[in-house]
Structure formats: C-alpha cells, structure tokens
PDB file of C-alpha atoms in Angstrom:
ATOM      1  CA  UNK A 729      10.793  28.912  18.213  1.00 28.00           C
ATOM      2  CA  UNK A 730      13.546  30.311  20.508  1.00 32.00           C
ATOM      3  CA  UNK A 731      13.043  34.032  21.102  1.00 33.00           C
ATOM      4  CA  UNK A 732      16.895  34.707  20.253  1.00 35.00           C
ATOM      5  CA  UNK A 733      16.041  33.452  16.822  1.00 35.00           C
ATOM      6  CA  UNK A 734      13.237  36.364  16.027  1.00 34.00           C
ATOM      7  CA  UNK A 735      14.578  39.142  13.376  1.00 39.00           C
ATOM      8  CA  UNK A 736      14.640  43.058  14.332  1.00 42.00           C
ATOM      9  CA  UNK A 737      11.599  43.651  12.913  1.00 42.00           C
ATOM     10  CA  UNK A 738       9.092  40.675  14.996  1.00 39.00           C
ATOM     11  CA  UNK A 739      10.602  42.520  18.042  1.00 55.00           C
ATOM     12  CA  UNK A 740       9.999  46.538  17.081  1.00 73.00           C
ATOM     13  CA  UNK A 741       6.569  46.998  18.332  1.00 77.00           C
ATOM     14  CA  UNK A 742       6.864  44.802  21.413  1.00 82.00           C
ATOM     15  CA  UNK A 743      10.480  46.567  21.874  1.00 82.00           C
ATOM     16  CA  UNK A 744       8.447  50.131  21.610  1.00 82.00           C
ATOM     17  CA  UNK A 745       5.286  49.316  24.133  1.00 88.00           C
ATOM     18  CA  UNK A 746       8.155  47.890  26.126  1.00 89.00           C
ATOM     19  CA  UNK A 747      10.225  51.323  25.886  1.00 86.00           C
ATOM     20  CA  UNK A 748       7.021  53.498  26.542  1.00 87.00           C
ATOM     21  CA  UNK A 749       6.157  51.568  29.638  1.00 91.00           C
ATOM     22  CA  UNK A 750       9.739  52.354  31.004  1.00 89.00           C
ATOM     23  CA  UNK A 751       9.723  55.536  29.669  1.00 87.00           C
ATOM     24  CA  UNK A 752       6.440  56.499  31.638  1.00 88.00           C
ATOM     25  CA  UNK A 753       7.676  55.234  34.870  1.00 87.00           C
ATOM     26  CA  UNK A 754      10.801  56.895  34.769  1.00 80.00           C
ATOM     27  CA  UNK A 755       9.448  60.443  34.292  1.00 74.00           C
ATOM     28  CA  UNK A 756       6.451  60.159  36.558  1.00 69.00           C
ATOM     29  CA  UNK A 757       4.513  62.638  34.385  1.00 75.00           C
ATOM     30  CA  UNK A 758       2.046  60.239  33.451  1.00 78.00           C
ATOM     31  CA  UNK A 759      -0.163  58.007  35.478  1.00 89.00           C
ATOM     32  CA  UNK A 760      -1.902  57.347  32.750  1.00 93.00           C
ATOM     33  CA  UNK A 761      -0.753  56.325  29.233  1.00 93.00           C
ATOM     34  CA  UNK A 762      -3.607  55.877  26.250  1.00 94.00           C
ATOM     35  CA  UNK A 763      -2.335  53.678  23.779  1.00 93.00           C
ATOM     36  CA  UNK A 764      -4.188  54.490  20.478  1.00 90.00           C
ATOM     37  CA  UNK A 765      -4.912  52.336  16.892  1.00 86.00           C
ATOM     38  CA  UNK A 766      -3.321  49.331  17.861  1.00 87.00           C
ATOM     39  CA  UNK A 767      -5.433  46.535  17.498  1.00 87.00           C
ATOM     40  CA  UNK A 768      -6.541  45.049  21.112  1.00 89.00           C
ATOM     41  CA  UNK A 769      -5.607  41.661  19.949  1.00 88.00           C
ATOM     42  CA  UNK A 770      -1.974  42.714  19.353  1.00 86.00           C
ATOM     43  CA  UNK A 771      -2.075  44.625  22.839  1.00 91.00           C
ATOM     44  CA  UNK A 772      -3.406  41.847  24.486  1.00 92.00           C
ATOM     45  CA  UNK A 773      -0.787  39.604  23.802  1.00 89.00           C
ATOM     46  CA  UNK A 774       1.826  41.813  24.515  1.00 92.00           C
ATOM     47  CA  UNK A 775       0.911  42.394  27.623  1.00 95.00           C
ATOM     48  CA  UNK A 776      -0.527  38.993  28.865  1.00 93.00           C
ATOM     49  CA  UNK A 777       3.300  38.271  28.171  1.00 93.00           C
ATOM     50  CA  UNK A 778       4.815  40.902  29.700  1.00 95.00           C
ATOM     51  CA  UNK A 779       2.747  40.488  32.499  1.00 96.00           C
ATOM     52  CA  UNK A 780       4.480  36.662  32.997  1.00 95.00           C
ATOM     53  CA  UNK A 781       7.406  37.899  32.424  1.00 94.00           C
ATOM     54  CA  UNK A 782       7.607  40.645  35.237  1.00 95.00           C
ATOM     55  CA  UNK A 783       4.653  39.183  37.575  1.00 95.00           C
ATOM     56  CA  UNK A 784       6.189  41.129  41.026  1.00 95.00           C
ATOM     57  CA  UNK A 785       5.715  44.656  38.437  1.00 96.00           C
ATOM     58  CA  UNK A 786       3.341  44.049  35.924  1.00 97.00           C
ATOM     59  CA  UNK A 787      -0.212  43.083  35.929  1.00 97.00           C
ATOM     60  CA  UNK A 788      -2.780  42.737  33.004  1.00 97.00           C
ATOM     61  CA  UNK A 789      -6.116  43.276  33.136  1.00 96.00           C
ATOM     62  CA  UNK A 790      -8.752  42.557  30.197  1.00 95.00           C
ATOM     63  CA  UNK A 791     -12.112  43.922  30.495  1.00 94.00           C
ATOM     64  CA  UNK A 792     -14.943  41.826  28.708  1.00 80.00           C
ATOM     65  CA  UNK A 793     -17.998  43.379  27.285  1.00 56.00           C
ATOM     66  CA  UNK A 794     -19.823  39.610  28.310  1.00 61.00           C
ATOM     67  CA  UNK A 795     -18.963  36.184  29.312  1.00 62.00           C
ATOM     68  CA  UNK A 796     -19.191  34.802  32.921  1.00 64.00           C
ATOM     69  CA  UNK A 797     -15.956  37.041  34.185  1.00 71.00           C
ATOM     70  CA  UNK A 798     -16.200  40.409  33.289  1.00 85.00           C
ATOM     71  CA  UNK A 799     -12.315  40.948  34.456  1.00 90.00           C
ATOM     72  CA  UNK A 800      -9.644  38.631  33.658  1.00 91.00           C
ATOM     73  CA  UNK A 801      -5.931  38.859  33.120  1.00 92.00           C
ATOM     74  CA  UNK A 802      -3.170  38.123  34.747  1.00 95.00           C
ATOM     75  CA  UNK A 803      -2.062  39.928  38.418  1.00 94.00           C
ATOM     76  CA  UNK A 804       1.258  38.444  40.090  1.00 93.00           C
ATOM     77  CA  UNK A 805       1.672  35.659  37.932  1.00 91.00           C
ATOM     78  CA  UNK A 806      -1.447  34.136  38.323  1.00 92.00           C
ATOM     79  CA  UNK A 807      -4.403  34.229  35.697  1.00 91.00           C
ATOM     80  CA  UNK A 808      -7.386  35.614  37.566  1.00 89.00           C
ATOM     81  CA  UNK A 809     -11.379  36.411  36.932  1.00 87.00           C
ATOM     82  CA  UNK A 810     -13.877  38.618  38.397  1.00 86.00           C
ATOM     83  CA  UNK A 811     -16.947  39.751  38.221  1.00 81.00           C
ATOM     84  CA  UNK A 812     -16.154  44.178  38.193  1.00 83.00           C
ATOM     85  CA  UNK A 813     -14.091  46.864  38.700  1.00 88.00           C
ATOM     86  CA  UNK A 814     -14.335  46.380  42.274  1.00 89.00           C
ATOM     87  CA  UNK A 815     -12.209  46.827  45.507  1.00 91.00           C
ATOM     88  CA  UNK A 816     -10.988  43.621  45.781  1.00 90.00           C
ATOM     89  CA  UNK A 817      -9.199  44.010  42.472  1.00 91.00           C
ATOM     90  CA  UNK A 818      -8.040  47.114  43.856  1.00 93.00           C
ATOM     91  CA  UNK A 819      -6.060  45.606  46.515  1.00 93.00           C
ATOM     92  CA  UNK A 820      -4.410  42.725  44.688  1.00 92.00           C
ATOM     93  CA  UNK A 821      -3.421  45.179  42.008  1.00 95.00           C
ATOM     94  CA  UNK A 822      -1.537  47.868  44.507  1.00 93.00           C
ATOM     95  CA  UNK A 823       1.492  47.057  44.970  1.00 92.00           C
ATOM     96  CA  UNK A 824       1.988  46.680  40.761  1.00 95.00           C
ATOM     97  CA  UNK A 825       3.843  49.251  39.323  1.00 95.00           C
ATOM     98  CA  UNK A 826       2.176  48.664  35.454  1.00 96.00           C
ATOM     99  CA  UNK A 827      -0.949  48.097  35.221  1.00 97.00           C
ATOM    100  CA  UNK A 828      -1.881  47.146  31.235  1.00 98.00           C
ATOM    101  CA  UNK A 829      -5.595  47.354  30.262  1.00 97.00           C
ATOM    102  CA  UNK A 830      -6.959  45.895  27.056  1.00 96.00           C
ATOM    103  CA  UNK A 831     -10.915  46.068  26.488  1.00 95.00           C
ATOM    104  CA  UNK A 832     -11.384  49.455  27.266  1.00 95.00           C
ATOM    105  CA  UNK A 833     -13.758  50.180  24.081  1.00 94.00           C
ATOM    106  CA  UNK A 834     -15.599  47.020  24.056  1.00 91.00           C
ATOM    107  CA  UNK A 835     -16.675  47.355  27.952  1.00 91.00           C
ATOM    108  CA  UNK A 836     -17.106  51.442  28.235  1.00 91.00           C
ATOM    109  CA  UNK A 837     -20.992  51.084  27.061  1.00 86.00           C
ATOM    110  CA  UNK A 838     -21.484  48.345  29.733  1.00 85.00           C
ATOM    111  CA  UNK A 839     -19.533  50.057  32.331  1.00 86.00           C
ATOM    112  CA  UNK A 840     -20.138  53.390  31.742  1.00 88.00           C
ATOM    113  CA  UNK A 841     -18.960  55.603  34.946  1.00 92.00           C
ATOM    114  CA  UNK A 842     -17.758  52.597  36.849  1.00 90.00           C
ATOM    115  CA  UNK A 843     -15.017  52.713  34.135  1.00 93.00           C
ATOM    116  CA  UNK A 844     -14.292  56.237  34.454  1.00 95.00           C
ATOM    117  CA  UNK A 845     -14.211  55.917  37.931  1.00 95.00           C
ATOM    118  CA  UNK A 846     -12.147  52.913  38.296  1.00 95.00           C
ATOM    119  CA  UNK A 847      -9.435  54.857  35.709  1.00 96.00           C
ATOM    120  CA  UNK A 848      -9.774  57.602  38.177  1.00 95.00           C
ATOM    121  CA  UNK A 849      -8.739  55.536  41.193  1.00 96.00           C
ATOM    122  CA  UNK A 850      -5.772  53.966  38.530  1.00 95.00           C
ATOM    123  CA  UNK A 851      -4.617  57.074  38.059  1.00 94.00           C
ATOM    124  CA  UNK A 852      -4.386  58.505  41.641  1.00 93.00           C
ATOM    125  CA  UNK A 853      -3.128  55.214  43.207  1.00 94.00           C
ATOM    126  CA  UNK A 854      -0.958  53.457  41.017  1.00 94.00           C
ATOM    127  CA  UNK A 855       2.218  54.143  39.519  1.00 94.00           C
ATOM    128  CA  UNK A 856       1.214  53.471  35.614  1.00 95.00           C
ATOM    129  CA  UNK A 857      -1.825  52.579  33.879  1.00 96.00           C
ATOM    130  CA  UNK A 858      -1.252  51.966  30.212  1.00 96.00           C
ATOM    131  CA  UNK A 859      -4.924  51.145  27.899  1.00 97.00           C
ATOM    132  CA  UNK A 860      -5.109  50.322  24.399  1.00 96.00           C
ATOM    133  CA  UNK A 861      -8.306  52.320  22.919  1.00 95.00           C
ATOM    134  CA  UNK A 862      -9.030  53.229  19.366  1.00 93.00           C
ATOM    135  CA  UNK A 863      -9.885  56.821  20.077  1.00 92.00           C
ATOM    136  CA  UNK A 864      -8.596  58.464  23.679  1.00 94.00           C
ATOM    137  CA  UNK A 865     -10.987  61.243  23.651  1.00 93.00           C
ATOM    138  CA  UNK A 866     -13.690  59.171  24.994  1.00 92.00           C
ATOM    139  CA  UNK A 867     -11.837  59.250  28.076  1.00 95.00           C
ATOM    140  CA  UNK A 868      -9.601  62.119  28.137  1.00 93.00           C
ATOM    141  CA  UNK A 869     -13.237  64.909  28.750  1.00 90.00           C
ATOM    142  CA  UNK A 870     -13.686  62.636  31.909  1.00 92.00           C
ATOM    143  CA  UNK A 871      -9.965  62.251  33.044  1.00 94.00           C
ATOM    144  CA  UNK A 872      -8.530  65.873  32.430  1.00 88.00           C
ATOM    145  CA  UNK A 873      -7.633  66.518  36.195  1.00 92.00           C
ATOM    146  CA  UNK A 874      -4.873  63.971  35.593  1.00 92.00           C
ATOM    147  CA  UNK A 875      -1.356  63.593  34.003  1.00 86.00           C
ATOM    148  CA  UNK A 876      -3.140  61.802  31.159  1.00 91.00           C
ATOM    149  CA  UNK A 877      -0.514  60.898  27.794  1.00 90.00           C
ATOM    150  CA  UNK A 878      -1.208  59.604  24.166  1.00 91.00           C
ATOM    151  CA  UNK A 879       0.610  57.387  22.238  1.00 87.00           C
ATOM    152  CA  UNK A 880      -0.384  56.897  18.353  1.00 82.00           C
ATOM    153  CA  UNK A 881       0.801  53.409  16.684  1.00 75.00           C
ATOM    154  CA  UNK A 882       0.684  55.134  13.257  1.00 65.00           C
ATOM    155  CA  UNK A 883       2.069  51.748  11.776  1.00 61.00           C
ATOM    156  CA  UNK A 884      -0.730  48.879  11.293  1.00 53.00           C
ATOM    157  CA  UNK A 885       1.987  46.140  10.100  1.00 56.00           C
ATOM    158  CA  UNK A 886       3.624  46.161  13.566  1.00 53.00           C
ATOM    159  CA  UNK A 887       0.859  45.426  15.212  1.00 51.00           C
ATOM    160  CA  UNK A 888       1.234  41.418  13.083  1.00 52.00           C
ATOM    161  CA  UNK A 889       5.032  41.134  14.458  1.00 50.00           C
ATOM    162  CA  UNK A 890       3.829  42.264  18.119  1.00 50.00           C
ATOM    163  CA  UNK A 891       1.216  39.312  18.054  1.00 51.00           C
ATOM    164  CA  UNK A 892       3.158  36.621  16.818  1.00 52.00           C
ATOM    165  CA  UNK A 893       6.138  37.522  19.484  1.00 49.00           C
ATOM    166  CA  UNK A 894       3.822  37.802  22.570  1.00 48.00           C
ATOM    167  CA  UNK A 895       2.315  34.472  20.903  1.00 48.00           C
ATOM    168  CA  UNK A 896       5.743  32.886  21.040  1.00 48.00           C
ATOM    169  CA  UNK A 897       6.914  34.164  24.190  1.00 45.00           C
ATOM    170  CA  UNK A 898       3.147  32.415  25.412  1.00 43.00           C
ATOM    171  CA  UNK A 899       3.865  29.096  24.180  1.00 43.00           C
ATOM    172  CA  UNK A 900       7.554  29.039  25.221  1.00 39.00           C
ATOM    173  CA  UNK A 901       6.288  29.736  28.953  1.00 39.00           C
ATOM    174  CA  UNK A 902       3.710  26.927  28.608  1.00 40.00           C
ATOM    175  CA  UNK A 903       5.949  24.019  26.738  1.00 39.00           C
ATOM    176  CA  UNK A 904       7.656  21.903  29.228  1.00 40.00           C
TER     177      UNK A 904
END
C-alpha cells in the first residue's frame, strides 16, 4: 500500500512520537524522554522505521531479555547485534542525534545497573534518548540528576494504527 494512500487517523500516533521526538530536540530540556503505556510492539515498529528513514539521525536500539544478541536494532542504516550495553555500541551510536529504545522492561531484571548506567551515559552524551516503558518510575529514582521527561499514550487504539504504518513503511522499504 502506498503511504500517501493511509487516512488521518493510521498516521496520528506515528505523526505524535514523530512530533515529540522533534519537539525534544528542539528545546534541549530533555535528554531523556520516557515514553509510557504504549505497547513495545507498536514502539518498535515505529521506530525500526523511523530509524530507516533518517539513518545519518536516528538509531534504534532493542534490548532482549534472551536470545543469542542481547542488542539489536538498527544504527546508521544498518541492522546490527550485540552482545551488551557496551562501549563499542557507544561509539557507533555518538554521532546520532535520536536514540529510540524499546525493551527497556523486559531486559531491566537481566541488566539491572548496567541499564541504569548505560541510560546514564545516554543521557549525558547524546542529544535524545527516547524509551518506551510501561511505568517510568522504575527509572526515574535512579536517573533524577538528569533532564528526565514523561510522555503518557493515554489512547490504547493508536497504538493498532502506529503498528500497521511502521509495518507498511517496513515492507515498502524492502519490496523491490
């Protein structure tokens, strides 16, 4: 399906993440943005394709509670794997000016302070970190010393419409 075919309403949550991203960098009061009660799946999608859309600005990272690669995502076009929050992530993600994390929950019990430390180091070297969480005061206690926002997606039925355009906007990339 061609993407200037979609209604207003399969474009109003991807329009709004897309706002709040631009928002955030503009006014340079937050480093770090907590998206909260959107379903990761929906987030995920968004920002795998926002992330191939803008690969010189945007990266996506998605952290896995298991699997062989605890890291993938997507980081200047490219989809990538790792094994941690380590520094060689760090260096191919400076440089990004959006950084969008999905899997925050899922990994904090396996991580544990190597998460809170590696959303320290986010948030002191890189211009935007947005995360999708279902509850941000898991991470605010450990993060107060920062310019630390929240952003509430009171409305479950977007979350559908976000999915199947970041789906669409997937497959058009991949079809020759």
């Amino acid at each position: 399906m061609d993407s200037r075919s979609l209604d207003a309403g399969a474009l109003t949550l991807a329009a709004q993440l897309d706002r709040l991203v631009a928002q955030s960098l503009g006014a340079r009061r937050h480093r770090l943005v907590f998206v909260e009660r959107l379903p990761d799946a929906a987030f995920a999608l968004w920002a795998r394709a926002k992330a191939a859309r803008e690969p010189d600005e945007v990266a996506y990272l998605d952290l896995l509670a298991d699997g062989p690669s605890f890291v993938t995502g997507r980081i200047v076009g490219l989809d990538v794997s790792g094994d941690d929050l380590d520094e060689a992530l760090n260096v191919v993600l400076t440089g990004r000016s959006v950084v969008l994390v999905s899997g925050l929950d899922r990994s904090r019990a396996r991580l544990g302070e190597r998460l809170f430390r590696w959303l320290d180091w986010s948030a002191t070297h890189l211009p935007l970190t947005v995360a999708n969480t279902r509850e941000a005061n898991a991470y605010l206690a450990h993060l107060r010393h920062h310019n630390v926002a929240v952003v509430q997606i009171l409305d479950r039925r977007l979350s559908a419409d976000a999915a199947a355009l970041a789906g669409r906007a997937i497959q058009s990339r991949q079809d020759p």
